[in-house]
Structure formats: structure tokens, C-alpha cells
Short mmCIF file of C-alpha atoms in Angstrom, two decimals:
data_model
loop_
_atom_site.label_atom_id
_atom_site.label_comp_id
_atom_site.label_asym_id
_atom_site.label_seq_id
_atom_site.Cartn_x
_atom_site.Cartn_y
_atom_site.Cartn_z
CA ARG T 1 15.84 74.14 59.67
CA LYS T 2 15.14 74.74 56.17
CA GLU T 3 18.00 75.94 53.95
CA VAL T 4 16.14 78.88 52.80
CA GLU T 5 13.44 80.52 54.75
CA GLN T 6 10.96 83.31 53.95
CA ASP T 7 7.88 84.71 55.57
CA PRO T 8 4.99 83.63 53.36
CA GLY T 9 3.01 86.72 53.99
CA PRO T 10 0.67 87.89 52.37
CA PHE T 11 2.01 91.34 52.77
CA ASN T 12 -0.79 93.82 51.90
CA VAL T 13 0.26 97.34 51.15
CA PRO T 14 -1.04 100.30 49.57
CA GLU T 15 0.09 101.78 46.25
CA GLY T 16 2.98 104.02 46.83
CA ALA T 17 4.22 102.31 50.05
CA THR T 18 7.82 100.87 50.67
CA VAL T 19 7.87 97.30 51.47
CA ALA T 20 10.77 94.95 52.58
CA PHE T 21 11.16 91.27 52.68
CA ASN T 22 14.05 89.15 54.31
CA CYS T 23 15.16 85.84 53.52
CA THR T 24 17.60 83.73 55.78
CA TYR T 25 19.83 80.89 54.58
CA SER T 26 21.43 78.13 56.51
CA ASN T 27 24.57 77.38 54.62
CA SER T 28 27.39 79.76 55.27
CA ALA T 29 29.14 78.46 52.10
CA SER T 30 26.50 79.67 49.78
CA GLN T 31 27.89 81.66 46.83
CA SER T 32 25.23 83.29 44.63
CA PHE T 33 22.00 84.85 45.58
CA PHE T 34 19.07 86.01 43.73
CA TRP T 35 15.49 87.34 43.88
CA TYR T 36 12.93 85.83 41.52
CA ARG T 37 9.39 86.95 41.01
CA GLN T 38 6.58 84.27 40.24
CA ASP T 39 3.12 85.52 39.21
CA CYS T 40 0.27 83.13 39.87
CA ARG T 41 0.75 79.82 37.91
CA LYS T 42 3.43 81.46 35.84
CA GLU T 43 7.27 80.58 35.81
CA PRO T 44 9.59 82.51 37.96
CA LYS T 45 11.41 85.39 36.39
CA LEU T 46 14.78 86.90 37.40
CA LEU T 47 14.21 90.14 39.31
CA MET T 48 17.86 90.81 40.33
CA SER T 49 21.03 89.20 41.31
CA VAL T 50 22.16 90.08 44.84
CA TYR T 51 25.70 91.22 45.23
CA SER T 52 27.93 91.51 48.40
CA SER T 53 28.03 95.30 48.21
CA GLY T 54 24.42 95.52 47.70
CA ASN T 55 22.71 96.69 44.49
CA GLU T 56 19.91 98.68 43.24
CA ASP T 57 17.65 98.44 40.02
CA GLY T 58 15.08 101.37 39.89
CA ARG T 59 12.65 100.88 42.65
CA PHE T 60 14.16 97.65 43.83
CA THR T 61 17.23 97.31 46.25
CA ALA T 62 18.84 94.02 47.27
CA GLN T 63 21.19 93.54 50.05
CA LEU T 64 23.23 90.75 51.24
CA ASN T 65 24.47 90.10 54.94
CA ARG T 66 26.81 87.24 55.03
CA ALA T 67 27.47 87.52 58.78
CA SER T 68 23.87 87.18 59.69
CA GLN T 69 23.18 85.00 56.58
CA TYR T 70 20.27 86.85 55.21
CA ILE T 71 19.27 88.75 52.16
CA SER T 72 16.76 91.34 51.56
CA LEU T 73 14.63 93.03 48.93
CA LEU T 74 13.23 96.65 49.37
CA ILE T 75 10.59 97.80 46.94
CA ARG T 76 9.93 101.60 46.98
CA ASP T 77 6.86 103.23 45.54
CA SER T 78 4.93 100.08 45.13
CA LYS T 79 2.75 99.61 41.96
CA LEU T 80 -0.11 97.27 41.52
CA SER T 81 1.73 95.45 39.29
CA ASP T 82 4.43 94.64 41.74
CA SER T 83 1.71 92.08 43.19
CA ALA T 84 3.34 88.63 42.90
CA THR T 85 5.29 86.09 44.85
CA TYR T 86 8.88 86.70 45.48
CA LEU T 87 11.19 83.99 45.67
CA CYS T 88 14.59 84.01 47.37
CA VAL T 89 17.35 81.88 45.75
CA VAL T 90 20.44 80.65 47.37
CA THR T 91 23.05 78.52 45.40
CA THR T 92 24.95 75.65 46.94
CA THR T 93 27.81 73.68 45.77
CA SER T 94 27.46 70.87 48.12
CA GLY T 95 27.69 68.20 45.32
CA THR T 96 27.10 70.45 42.42
CA TYR T 97 26.06 73.87 41.85
CA LYS T 98 22.26 74.23 42.21
CA TYR T 99 19.44 76.70 43.28
CA ILE T 100 17.85 76.37 46.48
CA PHE T 101 14.49 78.18 46.36
CA GLY T 102 12.61 79.55 49.41
CA THR T 103 8.75 79.13 49.41
CA GLY T 104 8.26 82.78 48.40
CA THR T 105 6.81 85.82 50.09
CA ARG T 106 3.42 86.94 48.61
CA LEU T 107 2.84 90.63 48.07
CA LYS T 108 -0.30 92.22 47.28
CA VAL T 109 -0.46 95.90 46.24
CA LEU T 110 -3.73 97.57 46.99
CA ALA T 111 -5.25 100.49 45.13
CA ASN I 1 15.56 84.94 20.73
CA ALA I 2 13.36 82.28 21.78
CA GLY I 3 13.53 81.68 25.61
CA VAL I 4 13.25 78.31 27.35
CA MET I 5 10.43 76.19 25.70
CA GLN I 6 8.38 73.49 27.44
CA ASN I 7 5.55 71.25 25.99
CA PRO I 8 3.16 70.13 26.58
CA ARG I 9 1.98 73.26 28.79
CA HIS I 10 -0.89 71.13 30.22
CA LEU I 11 -0.94 67.23 30.52
CA VAL I 12 -3.55 65.11 31.97
CA ARG I 13 -2.85 61.52 32.65
CA ARG I 14 -4.61 58.58 34.43
CA ARG I 15 -3.05 56.86 37.27
CA GLY I 16 -0.66 54.20 35.93
CA GLN I 17 0.04 56.04 32.74
CA GLU I 18 3.34 57.58 31.66
CA ALA I 19 3.95 61.22 31.36
CA ARG I 20 6.64 62.86 29.10
CA LEU I 21 7.67 66.44 29.62
CA ARG I 22 9.99 68.03 27.13
CA CYS I 23 12.27 71.12 27.59
CA SER I 24 14.19 73.01 25.00
CA PRO I 25 17.02 75.35 26.48
CA MET I 26 17.46 78.97 25.51
CA LYS I 27 19.77 79.17 22.32
CA GLY I 28 23.22 78.91 23.47
CA HIS I 29 22.67 77.31 26.66
CA SER I 30 23.80 73.78 27.58
CA HIS I 31 22.89 73.34 31.09
CA VAL I 32 19.21 72.11 32.04
CA TYR I 33 17.58 71.92 35.29
CA TRP I 34 14.18 70.47 36.26
CA TYR I 35 12.31 71.54 39.20
CA ARG I 36 8.67 70.47 40.96
CA GLN I 37 6.39 72.62 42.32
CA LEU I 38 3.62 71.44 44.38
CA PRO I 39 0.49 73.67 45.05
CA GLU I 40 1.21 76.28 47.52
CA GLU I 41 4.78 75.06 47.93
CA GLY I 42 8.19 76.28 46.61
CA LEU I 43 10.17 74.83 43.75
CA LYS I 44 12.03 71.64 44.46
CA PHE I 45 15.20 70.92 42.37
CA MET I 46 14.94 67.47 40.72
CA VAL I 47 17.91 67.14 38.21
CA TYR I 48 20.69 68.87 36.56
CA LEU I 49 21.85 67.75 33.09
CA GLN I 50 24.03 68.58 30.26
CA LYS I 51 24.26 67.35 27.02
CA GLU I 52 24.16 63.52 27.21
CA ASN I 53 25.05 63.38 30.90
CA ILE I 54 23.25 63.60 34.25
CA ILE I 55 25.08 65.79 36.58
CA ASP I 56 23.05 65.71 39.70
CA GLU I 57 19.93 63.82 40.12
CA SER I 58 19.71 64.24 43.85
CA GLY I 59 16.38 65.53 43.82
CA MET I 60 14.82 62.89 41.72
CA PRO I 61 12.61 60.17 43.21
CA LYS I 62 14.29 56.95 43.21
CA GLU I 63 11.52 55.15 41.38
CA ARG I 64 9.38 55.98 38.39
CA PHE I 65 11.33 59.25 37.31
CA SER I 66 13.96 59.51 34.74
CA ALA I 67 15.45 62.34 32.85
CA GLU I 68 17.56 62.55 29.62
CA PHE I 69 19.28 65.37 27.48
CA PRO I 70 20.25 63.81 24.19
CA LYS I 71 22.85 65.15 21.77
CA GLU I 72 19.98 66.36 19.60
CA GLY I 73 16.59 67.27 20.70
CA PRO I 74 15.04 68.51 24.01
CA SER I 75 15.48 67.52 27.54
CA ILE I 76 12.89 64.78 28.54
CA LEU I 77 11.54 64.15 32.02
CA ARG I 78 9.72 61.00 31.97
CA ILE I 79 7.39 59.82 34.84
CA GLN I 80 6.23 56.23 34.67
CA GLN I 81 3.13 54.98 36.21
CA VAL I 82 2.07 58.29 37.54
CA VAL I 83 0.04 58.60 40.84
CA ARG I 84 -2.14 61.41 42.03
CA GLY I 85 0.88 62.76 44.24
CA ASP I 86 2.73 63.61 40.97
CA SER I 87 0.39 66.19 40.27
CA ALA I 88 2.25 69.47 40.13
CA ALA I 89 3.84 72.17 37.81
CA TYR I 90 7.02 70.90 36.22
CA PHE I 91 9.63 73.81 35.41
CA CYS I 92 12.73 73.55 33.33
CA ALA I 93 15.37 76.02 33.55
CA SER I 94 18.65 76.63 31.43
CA SER I 95 21.84 78.41 31.99
CA LYS I 96 24.87 78.96 29.72
CA THR I 97 27.15 77.42 32.28
CA GLY I 98 26.99 75.98 35.58
CA ASN I 99 29.91 77.87 37.14
CA PRO I 100 28.77 79.89 40.16
CA ARG I 101 31.72 82.27 39.71
CA THR I 102 30.22 83.87 36.57
CA HIS I 103 27.22 85.62 35.88
CA THR I 104 26.39 83.23 32.91
CA ASP I 105 25.24 80.64 35.61
CA THR I 106 21.76 82.50 35.84
CA GLN I 107 19.00 80.30 35.24
CA TYR I 108 16.07 81.09 33.07
CA PHE I 109 12.79 79.24 33.52
CA GLY I 110 10.42 77.92 30.77
CA PRO I 111 6.39 78.26 31.37
CA GLY I 112 6.07 74.95 32.98
CA THR I 113 4.17 71.82 32.34
CA ARG I 114 1.25 71.29 34.56
CA LEU I 115 0.57 67.66 35.21
CA THR I 116 -2.77 66.61 36.44
CA VAL I 117 -3.08 62.81 37.36
CA LEU I 118 -6.72 61.82 37.55
#
């Protein structure tokens, strides 16, 4: 089983739609969680950290469910500019602290 | 406030040559991480360095790959005798600390170096 799993998509949604992605992780000792966004052939950029209580940043809401070991990202009122690959990141402290990336979920917002 | 810088952005090498990839962390950051991304795949951790120290190289191939982060100058990822399978995007990230219990552990990525081996 992969350490971090994501549905690769693509998710094709119309502008204005609400879309949600899930990401599951296998290590119950994981400590920090993030969503990064990666545009085609560019570097990953931090979208938001994910806190235990859930957090919101504008149209984006992230949730963490430690019992079921998954995190989610909800995007409301999708814009064309939201089209990208969304990477789930989980940190592990086995050995040293490092990031484990999911393979990403591709989102295409259609006009 | 410059972000993470990587050069070159594109590098073409023939099989058997050496590739040197450079990374300058964000100002104030002393932790550097290298990742490799193969086409259509996720980012894979390679190595974690602090100034003059390799902290974790568990993701580095055992042969031909090495990394350093000297006291002065950028971090360097070196690939000797490159093969076609080394063709990938290599991303460097930096953070202020490596402590997961603070928010200064967030990693910020450079634009990457795209290595093509002919």
C-alpha cells in the first residue's frame, strides 16, 4: 500500500462548481499535512496547511480526519485558474522529518 | 525577497556525462531538500541537508548520486555517468527549520531543473 494515495483524476468540472478531493495516508504517526498545487511543468506551490480543526482560506477548505487517516480539500465556486494538479503531502518522522507526496489529483475547470 | 533558486533550469547531457544541479535556498533558510519527479509521477524525496551536513539520504540511489550543501554557496546535486532513466525534473525545496512542531518547517520549492539525457 502506498504511503499517500490520491485519485489521479482528471476531475472535469464546470466553472462555478464545487469539487472535493480526498487523500488517504497509511502512517498513523504522521504529524503535518499540506495541500500543494502544481501547474504543468512548474514547481509545487503551497496552497494550505491542514489543521486538526479544519481550516478555510477563501474558497478553499481543508479537513483532517485522523481516525480514518484521510485529508480532504474542498474548492467552492471553481475558477478556470484553479485548473492544476493538487498534491497531498504528509510528513513522517520515521528517521527524520520529511515530506511524502501523493501522485496528485488533476483538476480541469471548464468554461 | 528572492525565493528558492535553481540553475540551470534545463540541462541536456549525453549518457555517461556528469550533471550538476544547483540550489540556493530562500534567505534565512538553512534546510534543503531535493526531490525527483519522473514524467506523470509524484515527487520522490531524495536527500535532506543542512549546512555541511547530510541529514537523511534515504531516497538517494546508492550509486552515481551525491549531494552537498557547503558552508558557502549553493547546495549541489551531482549525478555521475548519467543514464536515460535519470531524465526527470529535479526540485529543490528549503525550510527555515526541520521541526515539524512549528510552522517554520513549511517547504518552499524552486522552479526545478529539467534534466534530459540523450
